Amino acid sequence: MMKRIATTLVAAAMGASVLTVAAPAFADTAPETPVSIESVSVTPDPVVIRGREKVAVTATVTTVGAEDVKIGFGPTRGSDCNPCPGAAKASSGTEVKKWDRTIVLDRHDPSGKWLVYVEAVGADGKVVKTESSFYVKHVRPYHGPRATRIAGFDASPEPVKKGRKLSLTGKLLVARCYGDWWWDGDAYVVGGSRCDDGPRWHNWRYIGWKDVSIFFQRAHKSKWEYVDTITTNPDGSFYTKIPAYWSGTWKVVFKGSRGLTGSSATDYVKVVR
């Protein structure tokens, strides 16, 4: 009787051992996140290179599930990449990360459309690629005199009775744009998208605190007579009153100054008794 009980216990123990060995093992690791490139941005864009200066250009890439990222830059014409894709620096993070790489461009690099090449590698070795673009523009500093003009010059009323006063009004303007250069009221600076490209001056802005001389030429005479000098207001406008005794032409003249060309405007007024 005791022998049968012992045999049964041994068999039960062996069965439990077999069950223990046969039990499946379950892994704790979660499935890997597929690699993807969420966004690519370039700063600055456009890249404006003035003369001999050097400009740092940074591409920033946002990825999900990437273990490594390479970023390259290159013009759309000429070499395929400059430089070719190189390792990018990653920010802290787990699945979502930001990567960036910076290059320096100068006057030797071509203007026009440039491409950014991006390669991202996931934990499983899968590679995804994408491209983005930005623009490079070269600006030659313009050191010549800036054009000016006198806008809206008017001597009124017309006709005017002899001895009555005329009102002389107008506004002195300076060319605001030349290529990418624009006038901010004190100096010319690079304006990026503020100005359109073009071979001529365009887009005018007022200029204050400049002297404007007034001259008069009697009808049927050739001599110009100096009358007065006035100063433009901060907004470029000017105004004065002068008595009229003869029919003739009134002229206002800005003689120019350092960095600014001269300009003038005229208006004929008839004097009646």
PDB file of C-alpha atoms in Angstrom:
ATOM      1  CA  MET A   1       0.000   0.000   0.000  1.00  0.00           C
ATOM      2  CA  MET A   2       2.745   2.518   0.948  1.00  0.00           C
ATOM      3  CA  LYS A   3       4.652   1.576  -2.184  1.00  0.00           C
ATOM      4  CA  ARG A   4       1.705   2.485  -4.442  1.00  0.00           C
ATOM      5  CA  ILE A   5       1.369   5.925  -2.741  1.00  0.00           C
ATOM      6  CA  ALA A   6       5.086   6.679  -3.227  1.00  0.00           C
ATOM      7  CA  THR A   7       4.892   5.769  -6.910  1.00  0.00           C
ATOM      8  CA  THR A   8       1.904   8.068  -7.385  1.00  0.00           C
ATOM      9  CA  LEU A   9       3.717  11.022  -5.745  1.00  0.00           C
ATOM     10  CA  VAL A  10       6.789  10.556  -7.948  1.00  0.00           C
ATOM     11  CA  ALA A  11       4.637  10.484 -11.069  1.00  0.00           C
ATOM     12  CA  ALA A  12       2.825  13.657  -9.993  1.00  0.00           C
ATOM     13  CA  ALA A  13       6.124  15.437  -9.373  1.00  0.00           C
ATOM     14  CA  MET A  14       7.474  14.425 -12.772  1.00  0.00           C
ATOM     15  CA  GLY A  15       4.313  15.667 -14.457  1.00  0.00           C
ATOM     16  CA  ALA A  16       4.604  19.054 -12.755  1.00  0.00           C
ATOM     17  CA  SER A  17       8.221  19.250 -13.903  1.00  0.00           C
ATOM     18  CA  VAL A  18       7.241  18.509 -17.453  1.00  0.00           C
ATOM     19  CA  LEU A  19       4.502  21.141 -17.344  1.00  0.00           C
ATOM     20  CA  THR A  20       6.961  23.705 -16.002  1.00  0.00           C
ATOM     21  CA  VAL A  21       9.429  23.104 -18.827  1.00  0.00           C
ATOM     22  CA  ALA A  22       6.727  23.170 -21.468  1.00  0.00           C
ATOM     23  CA  ALA A  23       5.251  26.525 -20.338  1.00  0.00           C
ATOM     24  CA  PRO A  24       5.754  29.185 -23.076  1.00  0.00           C
ATOM     25  CA  ALA A  25       7.935  32.292 -22.404  1.00  0.00           C
ATOM     26  CA  PHE A  26       6.308  35.732 -23.029  1.00  0.00           C
ATOM     27  CA  ALA A  27       8.590  38.693 -24.034  1.00  0.00           C
ATOM     28  CA  ASP A  28       8.206  42.073 -22.301  1.00  0.00           C
ATOM     29  CA  THR A  29       9.497  44.129 -25.304  1.00  0.00           C
ATOM     30  CA  ALA A  30       6.952  46.310 -27.213  1.00  0.00           C
ATOM     31  CA  PRO A  31       6.900  46.431 -31.028  1.00  0.00           C
ATOM     32  CA  GLU A  32       9.314  48.956 -32.569  1.00  0.00           C
ATOM     33  CA  THR A  33       7.909  52.294 -33.810  1.00  0.00           C
ATOM     34  CA  PRO A  34       8.178  52.670 -37.605  1.00  0.00           C
ATOM     35  CA  VAL A  35      10.628  55.400 -38.605  1.00  0.00           C
ATOM     36  CA  SER A  36       9.186  58.524 -40.237  1.00  0.00           C
ATOM     37  CA  ILE A  37      10.258  62.108 -41.104  1.00  0.00           C
ATOM     38  CA  GLU A  38       7.635  64.559 -39.878  1.00  0.00           C
ATOM     39  CA  SER A  39       9.054  67.943 -40.969  1.00  0.00           C
ATOM     40  CA  VAL A  40      12.061  69.741 -42.446  1.00  0.00           C
ATOM     41  CA  SER A  41      12.727  73.472 -41.993  1.00  0.00           C
ATOM     42  CA  VAL A  42      15.603  75.769 -43.002  1.00  0.00           C
ATOM     43  CA  THR A  43      16.729  78.959 -41.271  1.00  0.00           C
ATOM     44  CA  PRO A  44      17.139  81.530 -42.702  1.00  0.00           C
ATOM     45  CA  ASP A  45      15.077  81.203 -45.851  1.00  0.00           C
ATOM     46  CA  PRO A  46      15.799  82.933 -48.122  1.00  0.00           C
ATOM     47  CA  VAL A  47      19.539  83.091 -47.451  1.00  0.00           C
ATOM     48  CA  VAL A  48      20.760  86.608 -48.323  1.00  0.00           C
ATOM     49  CA  ILE A  49      24.533  86.903 -48.792  1.00  0.00           C
ATOM     50  CA  ARG A  50      25.827  90.472 -48.879  1.00  0.00           C
ATOM     51  CA  GLY A  51      29.161  90.924 -50.578  1.00  0.00           C
ATOM     52  CA  ARG A  52      31.901  88.911 -48.862  1.00  0.00           C
ATOM     53  CA  GLU A  53      29.969  87.975 -45.731  1.00  0.00           C
ATOM     54  CA  LYS A  54      29.396  84.380 -44.595  1.00  0.00           C
ATOM     55  CA  VAL A  55      25.939  83.136 -43.615  1.00  0.00           C
ATOM     56  CA  ALA A  56      25.190  80.105 -41.406  1.00  0.00           C
ATOM     57  CA  VAL A  57      22.302  77.973 -42.674  1.00  0.00           C
ATOM     58  CA  THR A  58      20.629  75.417 -40.375  1.00  0.00           C
ATOM     59  CA  ALA A  59      18.299  72.583 -41.386  1.00  0.00           C
ATOM     60  CA  THR A  60      16.092  71.173 -38.603  1.00  0.00           C
ATOM     61  CA  VAL A  61      14.404  67.788 -39.009  1.00  0.00           C
ATOM     62  CA  THR A  62      11.704  66.260 -36.806  1.00  0.00           C
ATOM     63  CA  THR A  63      11.498  62.449 -36.808  1.00  0.00           C
ATOM     64  CA  VAL A  64       9.622  59.613 -35.114  1.00  0.00           C
ATOM     65  CA  GLY A  65      11.399  56.350 -34.320  1.00  0.00           C
ATOM     66  CA  ALA A  66      14.720  57.373 -35.881  1.00  0.00           C
ATOM     67  CA  GLU A  67      18.016  56.098 -34.510  1.00  0.00           C
ATOM     68  CA  ASP A  68      20.219  58.084 -36.889  1.00  0.00           C
ATOM     69  CA  VAL A  69      19.722  60.988 -39.305  1.00  0.00           C
ATOM     70  CA  LYS A  70      21.906  62.431 -42.066  1.00  0.00           C
ATOM     71  CA  ILE A  71      21.348  65.857 -43.624  1.00  0.00           C
ATOM     72  CA  GLY A  72      22.941  67.221 -46.785  1.00  0.00           C
ATOM     73  CA  PHE A  73      22.701  70.475 -48.742  1.00  0.00           C
ATOM     74  CA  GLY A  74      23.195  71.205 -52.428  1.00  0.00           C
ATOM     75  CA  PRO A  75      22.240  73.585 -55.246  1.00  0.00           C
ATOM     76  CA  THR A  76      19.764  72.288 -57.800  1.00  0.00           C
ATOM     77  CA  ARG A  77      22.301  72.911 -60.543  1.00  0.00           C
ATOM     78  CA  GLY A  78      25.959  71.947 -60.443  1.00  0.00           C
ATOM     79  CA  SER A  79      27.174  69.414 -57.886  1.00  0.00           C
ATOM     80  CA  ASP A  80      24.733  66.900 -56.417  1.00  0.00           C
ATOM     81  CA  CYS A  81      25.426  67.906 -52.839  1.00  0.00           C
ATOM     82  CA  ASN A  82      27.556  70.437 -51.050  1.00  0.00           C
ATOM     83  CA  PRO A  83      28.401  68.887 -48.706  1.00  0.00           C
ATOM     84  CA  CYS A  84      26.993  65.399 -49.167  1.00  0.00           C
ATOM     85  CA  PRO A  85      24.676  64.053 -46.440  1.00  0.00           C
ATOM     86  CA  GLY A  86      26.433  64.080 -43.088  1.00  0.00           C
ATOM     87  CA  ALA A  87      25.547  63.161 -39.518  1.00  0.00           C
ATOM     88  CA  ALA A  88      23.054  65.452 -37.807  1.00  0.00           C
ATOM     89  CA  LYS A  89      22.999  66.361 -34.130  1.00  0.00           C
ATOM     90  CA  ALA A  90      19.997  65.010 -32.204  1.00  0.00           C
ATOM     91  CA  SER A  91      18.046  66.657 -29.419  1.00  0.00           C
ATOM     92  CA  SER A  92      17.002  64.776 -26.283  1.00  0.00           C
ATOM     93  CA  GLY A  93      13.927  62.604 -26.642  1.00  0.00           C
ATOM     94  CA  THR A  94      12.719  59.057 -27.122  1.00  0.00           C
ATOM     95  CA  GLU A  95      10.510  58.419 -30.125  1.00  0.00           C
ATOM     96  CA  VAL A  96      10.079  62.023 -31.333  1.00  0.00           C
ATOM     97  CA  LYS A  97      13.395  63.790 -31.903  1.00  0.00           C
ATOM     98  CA  LYS A  98      14.708  66.937 -33.563  1.00  0.00           C
ATOM     99  CA  TRP A  99      17.931  66.816 -35.543  1.00  0.00           C
ATOM    100  CA  ASP A 100      19.894  69.701 -37.009  1.00  0.00           C
ATOM    101  CA  ARG A 101      22.924  70.399 -39.146  1.00  0.00           C
ATOM    102  CA  THR A 102      24.510  73.762 -40.039  1.00  0.00           C
ATOM    103  CA  ILE A 103      26.637  74.780 -43.013  1.00  0.00           C
ATOM    104  CA  VAL A 104      28.157  78.153 -43.924  1.00  0.00           C
ATOM    105  CA  LEU A 105      27.602  79.720 -47.345  1.00  0.00           C
ATOM    106  CA  ASP A 106      29.485  82.639 -48.893  1.00  0.00           C
ATOM    107  CA  ARG A 107      29.927  84.537 -52.163  1.00  0.00           C
ATOM    108  CA  HIS A 108      31.399  81.444 -53.853  1.00  0.00           C
ATOM    109  CA  ASP A 109      28.177  79.452 -53.464  1.00  0.00           C
ATOM    110  CA  PRO A 110      25.646  79.733 -56.302  1.00  0.00           C
ATOM    111  CA  SER A 111      22.402  81.657 -55.949  1.00  0.00           C
ATOM    112  CA  GLY A 112      19.018  80.131 -56.690  1.00  0.00           C
ATOM    113  CA  LYS A 113      17.136  77.117 -55.386  1.00  0.00           C
ATOM    114  CA  TRP A 114      18.964  74.720 -53.030  1.00  0.00           C
ATOM    115  CA  LEU A 115      17.859  71.299 -51.802  1.00  0.00           C
ATOM    116  CA  VAL A 116      18.092  69.703 -48.367  1.00  0.00           C
ATOM    117  CA  TYR A 117      18.562  65.927 -48.427  1.00  0.00           C
ATOM    118  CA  VAL A 118      17.429  63.931 -45.364  1.00  0.00           C
ATOM    119  CA  GLU A 119      17.969  60.239 -44.547  1.00  0.00           C
ATOM    120  CA  ALA A 120      16.539  58.719 -41.351  1.00  0.00           C
ATOM    121  CA  VAL A 121      17.323  55.198 -40.108  1.00  0.00           C
ATOM    122  CA  GLY A 122      14.997  53.283 -37.763  1.00  0.00           C
ATOM    123  CA  ALA A 123      15.906  50.731 -35.082  1.00  0.00           C
ATOM    124  CA  ASP A 124      15.029  47.949 -37.515  1.00  0.00           C
ATOM    125  CA  GLY A 125      17.457  49.319 -40.096  1.00  0.00           C
ATOM    126  CA  LYS A 126      14.737  50.718 -42.351  1.00  0.00           C
ATOM    127  CA  VAL A 127      15.755  53.941 -44.175  1.00  0.00           C
ATOM    128  CA  VAL A 128      13.350  56.721 -45.185  1.00  0.00           C
ATOM    129  CA  LYS A 129      14.356  59.743 -47.286  1.00  0.00           C
ATOM    130  CA  THR A 130      12.908  63.132 -48.162  1.00  0.00           C
ATOM    131  CA  GLU A 131      13.902  66.476 -49.663  1.00  0.00           C
ATOM    132  CA  SER A 132      13.090  70.108 -48.952  1.00  0.00           C
ATOM    133  CA  SER A 133      14.276  73.368 -50.511  1.00  0.00           C
ATOM    134  CA  PHE A 134      15.345  76.926 -49.774  1.00  0.00           C
ATOM    135  CA  TYR A 135      16.673  79.867 -51.775  1.00  0.00           C
ATOM    136  CA  VAL A 136      20.037  81.623 -51.820  1.00  0.00           C
ATOM    137  CA  LYS A 137      20.398  85.193 -53.026  1.00  0.00           C
ATOM    138  CA  HIS A 138      23.499  87.363 -53.476  1.00  0.00           C
ATOM    139  CA  VAL A 139      23.217  91.112 -52.933  1.00  0.00           C
ATOM    140  CA  ARG A 140      25.820  93.611 -54.019  1.00  0.00           C
ATOM    141  CA  PRO A 141      26.019  96.549 -51.623  1.00  0.00           C
ATOM    142  CA  TYR A 142      25.067  99.713 -53.503  1.00  0.00           C
ATOM    143  CA  HIS A 143      27.306 102.616 -52.567  1.00  0.00           C
ATOM    144  CA  GLY A 144      26.315 105.124 -55.245  1.00  0.00           C
ATOM    145  CA  PRO A 145      24.037 108.139 -54.714  1.00  0.00           C
ATOM    146  CA  ARG A 146      20.358 107.406 -54.079  1.00  0.00           C
ATOM    147  CA  ALA A 147      17.772 108.945 -56.352  1.00  0.00           C
ATOM    148  CA  THR A 148      15.379 111.591 -55.005  1.00  0.00           C
ATOM    149  CA  ARG A 149      12.312 113.337 -56.395  1.00  0.00           C
ATOM    150  CA  ILE A 150       9.926 116.092 -55.377  1.00  0.00           C
ATOM    151  CA  ALA A 151       6.375 114.793 -55.525  1.00  0.00           C
ATOM    152  CA  GLY A 152       3.145 116.743 -55.744  1.00  0.00           C
ATOM    153  CA  PHE A 153       4.723 120.188 -56.056  1.00  0.00           C
ATOM    154  CA  ASP A 154       1.986 122.823 -56.359  1.00  0.00           C
ATOM    155  CA  ALA A 155       1.924 126.626 -56.363  1.00  0.00           C
ATOM    156  CA  SER A 156      -1.648 127.777 -55.717  1.00  0.00           C
ATOM    157  CA  PRO A 157      -4.081 129.364 -56.203  1.00  0.00           C
ATOM    158  CA  GLU A 158      -3.796 129.697 -59.971  1.00  0.00           C
ATOM    159  CA  PRO A 159      -4.451 132.232 -61.288  1.00  0.00           C
ATOM    160  CA  VAL A 160      -3.611 134.521 -58.384  1.00  0.00           C
ATOM    161  CA  LYS A 161      -4.223 138.234 -57.952  1.00  0.00           C
ATOM    162  CA  LYS A 162      -1.131 140.431 -58.001  1.00  0.00           C
ATOM    163  CA  GLY A 163       0.350 140.875 -54.522  1.00  0.00           C
ATOM    164  CA  ARG A 164      -1.551 137.952 -53.044  1.00  0.00           C
ATOM    165  CA  LYS A 165       0.388 135.107 -51.528  1.00  0.00           C
ATOM    166  CA  LEU A 166       0.975 131.770 -53.187  1.00  0.00           C
ATOM    167  CA  SER A 167       1.128 128.536 -51.197  1.00  0.00           C
ATOM    168  CA  LEU A 168       4.008 126.322 -52.287  1.00  0.00           C
ATOM    169  CA  THR A 169       3.681 122.711 -51.182  1.00  0.00           C
ATOM    170  CA  GLY A 170       5.245 119.357 -52.023  1.00  0.00           C
ATOM    171  CA  LYS A 171       7.126 116.395 -50.596  1.00  0.00           C
ATOM    172  CA  LEU A 172      10.731 115.265 -50.956  1.00  0.00           C
ATOM    173  CA  LEU A 173      11.073 111.520 -51.551  1.00  0.00           C
ATOM    174  CA  VAL A 174      14.047 109.192 -51.702  1.00  0.00           C
ATOM    175  CA  ALA A 175      14.230 105.897 -53.566  1.00  0.00           C
ATOM    176  CA  ARG A 176      13.521 103.217 -50.996  1.00  0.00           C
ATOM    177  CA  CYS A 177      14.546 100.158 -52.953  1.00  0.00           C
ATOM    178  CA  TYR A 178      17.392  99.086 -55.177  1.00  0.00           C
ATOM    179  CA  GLY A 179      17.508  95.341 -55.587  1.00  0.00           C
ATOM    180  CA  ASP A 180      17.208  94.137 -51.992  1.00  0.00           C
ATOM    181  CA  TRP A 181      18.391  97.419 -50.452  1.00  0.00           C
ATOM    182  CA  TRP A 182      15.767  99.686 -48.959  1.00  0.00           C
ATOM    183  CA  TRP A 183      15.693 103.000 -47.139  1.00  0.00           C
ATOM    184  CA  ASP A 184      14.500 102.897 -43.520  1.00  0.00           C
ATOM    185  CA  GLY A 185      14.632 106.663 -43.004  1.00  0.00           C
ATOM    186  CA  ASP A 186      18.230 106.807 -41.813  1.00  0.00           C
ATOM    187  CA  ALA A 187      20.240 104.339 -43.859  1.00  0.00           C
ATOM    188  CA  TYR A 188      19.996 101.654 -46.477  1.00  0.00           C
ATOM    189  CA  VAL A 189      19.651  98.105 -45.211  1.00  0.00           C
ATOM    190  CA  VAL A 190      19.009  94.708 -46.773  1.00  0.00           C
ATOM    191  CA  GLY A 191      15.293  94.083 -46.888  1.00  0.00           C
ATOM    192  CA  GLY A 192      14.885  90.535 -48.151  1.00  0.00           C
ATOM    193  CA  SER A 193      11.334  90.314 -49.528  1.00  0.00           C
ATOM    194  CA  ARG A 194      10.576  94.006 -48.992  1.00  0.00           C
ATOM    195  CA  CYS A 195      11.730  94.850 -52.515  1.00  0.00           C
ATOM    196  CA  ASP A 196      11.344  93.214 -55.872  1.00  0.00           C
ATOM    197  CA  ASP A 197      14.340  92.694 -58.091  1.00  0.00           C
ATOM    198  CA  GLY A 198      14.804  95.264 -60.829  1.00  0.00           C
ATOM    199  CA  PRO A 199      17.430  97.327 -62.603  1.00  0.00           C
ATOM    200  CA  ARG A 200      15.900 100.677 -61.609  1.00  0.00           C
ATOM    201  CA  TRP A 201      15.017 102.530 -58.445  1.00  0.00           C
ATOM    202  CA  HIS A 202      11.495 101.851 -57.219  1.00  0.00           C
ATOM    203  CA  ASN A 203       9.294 102.275 -54.158  1.00  0.00           C
ATOM    204  CA  TRP A 204       9.737 105.797 -52.751  1.00  0.00           C
ATOM    205  CA  ARG A 205       9.889 106.971 -49.138  1.00  0.00           C
ATOM    206  CA  TYR A 206       9.781 110.450 -47.607  1.00  0.00           C
ATOM    207  CA  ILE A 207      12.952 112.054 -46.349  1.00  0.00           C
ATOM    208  CA  GLY A 208      12.928 114.869 -43.788  1.00  0.00           C
ATOM    209  CA  TRP A 209      15.219 117.638 -42.544  1.00  0.00           C
ATOM    210  CA  LYS A 210      16.575 118.492 -45.995  1.00  0.00           C
ATOM    211  CA  ASP A 211      16.925 122.003 -47.437  1.00  0.00           C
ATOM    212  CA  VAL A 212      14.841 122.879 -50.491  1.00  0.00           C
ATOM    213  CA  SER A 213      15.569 126.110 -52.414  1.00  0.00           C
ATOM    214  CA  ILE A 214      12.886 128.147 -54.164  1.00  0.00           C
ATOM    215  CA  PHE A 215      13.476 129.947 -57.473  1.00  0.00           C
ATOM    216  CA  PHE A 216      11.270 132.055 -59.770  1.00  0.00           C
ATOM    217  CA  GLN A 217      11.495 132.717 -63.506  1.00  0.00           C
ATOM    218  CA  ARG A 218       9.344 135.539 -64.904  1.00  0.00           C
ATOM    219  CA  ALA A 219       7.351 134.823 -68.023  1.00  0.00           C
ATOM    220  CA  HIS A 220       9.360 135.457 -71.238  1.00  0.00           C
ATOM    221  CA  LYS A 221      12.581 135.709 -69.226  1.00  0.00           C
ATOM    222  CA  SER A 222      15.442 133.216 -68.998  1.00  0.00           C
ATOM    223  CA  LYS A 223      16.949 134.134 -65.654  1.00  0.00           C
ATOM    224  CA  TRP A 224      16.081 132.234 -62.489  1.00  0.00           C
ATOM    225  CA  GLU A 225      15.832 134.386 -59.360  1.00  0.00           C
ATOM    226  CA  TYR A 226      16.582 132.913 -55.934  1.00  0.00           C
ATOM    227  CA  VAL A 227      13.685 133.455 -53.518  1.00  0.00           C
ATOM    228  CA  ASP A 228      14.102 131.419 -50.312  1.00  0.00           C
ATOM    229  CA  THR A 229      15.275 128.164 -48.711  1.00  0.00           C
ATOM    230  CA  ILE A 230      13.027 126.018 -46.529  1.00  0.00           C
ATOM    231  CA  THR A 231      13.528 122.709 -44.710  1.00  0.00           C
ATOM    232  CA  THR A 232      11.404 119.610 -45.203  1.00  0.00           C
ATOM    233  CA  ASN A 233       9.355 118.320 -42.273  1.00  0.00           C
ATOM    234  CA  PRO A 234      10.061 114.882 -40.757  1.00  0.00           C
ATOM    235  CA  ASP A 235       7.541 113.368 -43.189  1.00  0.00           C
ATOM    236  CA  GLY A 236       9.314 114.962 -46.171  1.00  0.00           C
ATOM    237  CA  SER A 237       6.644 117.604 -46.780  1.00  0.00           C
ATOM    238  CA  PHE A 238       7.338 121.317 -47.148  1.00  0.00           C
ATOM    239  CA  TYR A 239       5.127 124.406 -47.150  1.00  0.00           C
ATOM    240  CA  THR A 240       5.630 128.138 -47.472  1.00  0.00           C
ATOM    241  CA  LYS A 241       3.793 131.261 -48.614  1.00  0.00           C
ATOM    242  CA  ILE A 242       5.295 133.815 -51.020  1.00  0.00           C
ATOM    243  CA  PRO A 243       3.675 136.919 -52.580  1.00  0.00           C
ATOM    244  CA  ALA A 244       3.223 136.823 -56.356  1.00  0.00           C
ATOM    245  CA  TYR A 245       3.751 139.914 -58.539  1.00  0.00           C
ATOM    246  CA  TRP A 246       4.425 138.498 -62.003  1.00  0.00           C
ATOM    247  CA  SER A 247       3.283 135.535 -64.037  1.00  0.00           C
ATOM    248  CA  GLY A 248       5.972 132.909 -64.338  1.00  0.00           C
ATOM    249  CA  THR A 249       7.372 129.571 -63.242  1.00  0.00           C
ATOM    250  CA  TRP A 250       8.119 128.572 -59.671  1.00  0.00           C
ATOM    251  CA  LYS A 251      10.766 125.935 -59.069  1.00  0.00           C
ATOM    252  CA  VAL A 252      11.835 124.035 -55.964  1.00  0.00           C
ATOM    253  CA  VAL A 253      15.290 122.443 -55.926  1.00  0.00           C
ATOM    254  CA  PHE A 254      16.869 119.862 -53.665  1.00  0.00           C
ATOM    255  CA  LYS A 255      20.564 120.230 -54.424  1.00  0.00           C
ATOM    256  CA  GLY A 256      21.439 116.804 -53.094  1.00  0.00           C
ATOM    257  CA  SER A 257      23.660 115.768 -50.228  1.00  0.00           C
ATOM    258  CA  ARG A 258      26.086 113.019 -49.370  1.00  0.00           C
ATOM    259  CA  GLY A 259      24.651 109.821 -50.819  1.00  0.00           C
ATOM    260  CA  LEU A 260      21.615 111.530 -52.346  1.00  0.00           C
ATOM    261  CA  THR A 261      21.160 112.942 -55.839  1.00  0.00           C
ATOM    262  CA  GLY A 262      19.510 116.299 -56.463  1.00  0.00           C
ATOM    263  CA  SER A 263      16.015 116.809 -57.846  1.00  0.00           C
ATOM    264  CA  SER A 264      13.604 119.599 -58.770  1.00  0.00           C
ATOM    265  CA  ALA A 265      10.007 120.357 -59.742  1.00  0.00           C
ATOM    266  CA  THR A 266       8.259 123.330 -61.371  1.00  0.00           C
ATOM    267  CA  ASP A 267       4.797 124.889 -61.622  1.00  0.00           C
ATOM    268  CA  TYR A 268       3.612 127.817 -63.772  1.00  0.00           C
ATOM    269  CA  VAL A 269       1.298 130.435 -62.214  1.00  0.00           C
ATOM    270  CA  LYS A 270      -0.512 133.260 -63.974  1.00  0.00           C
ATOM    271  CA  VAL A 271      -0.848 136.550 -62.083  1.00  0.00           C
ATOM    272  CA  VAL A 272      -3.927 138.747 -62.771  1.00  0.00           C
ATOM    273  CA  ARG A 273      -4.846 142.237 -61.632  1.00  0.00           C
TER     274      ARG A 273
END
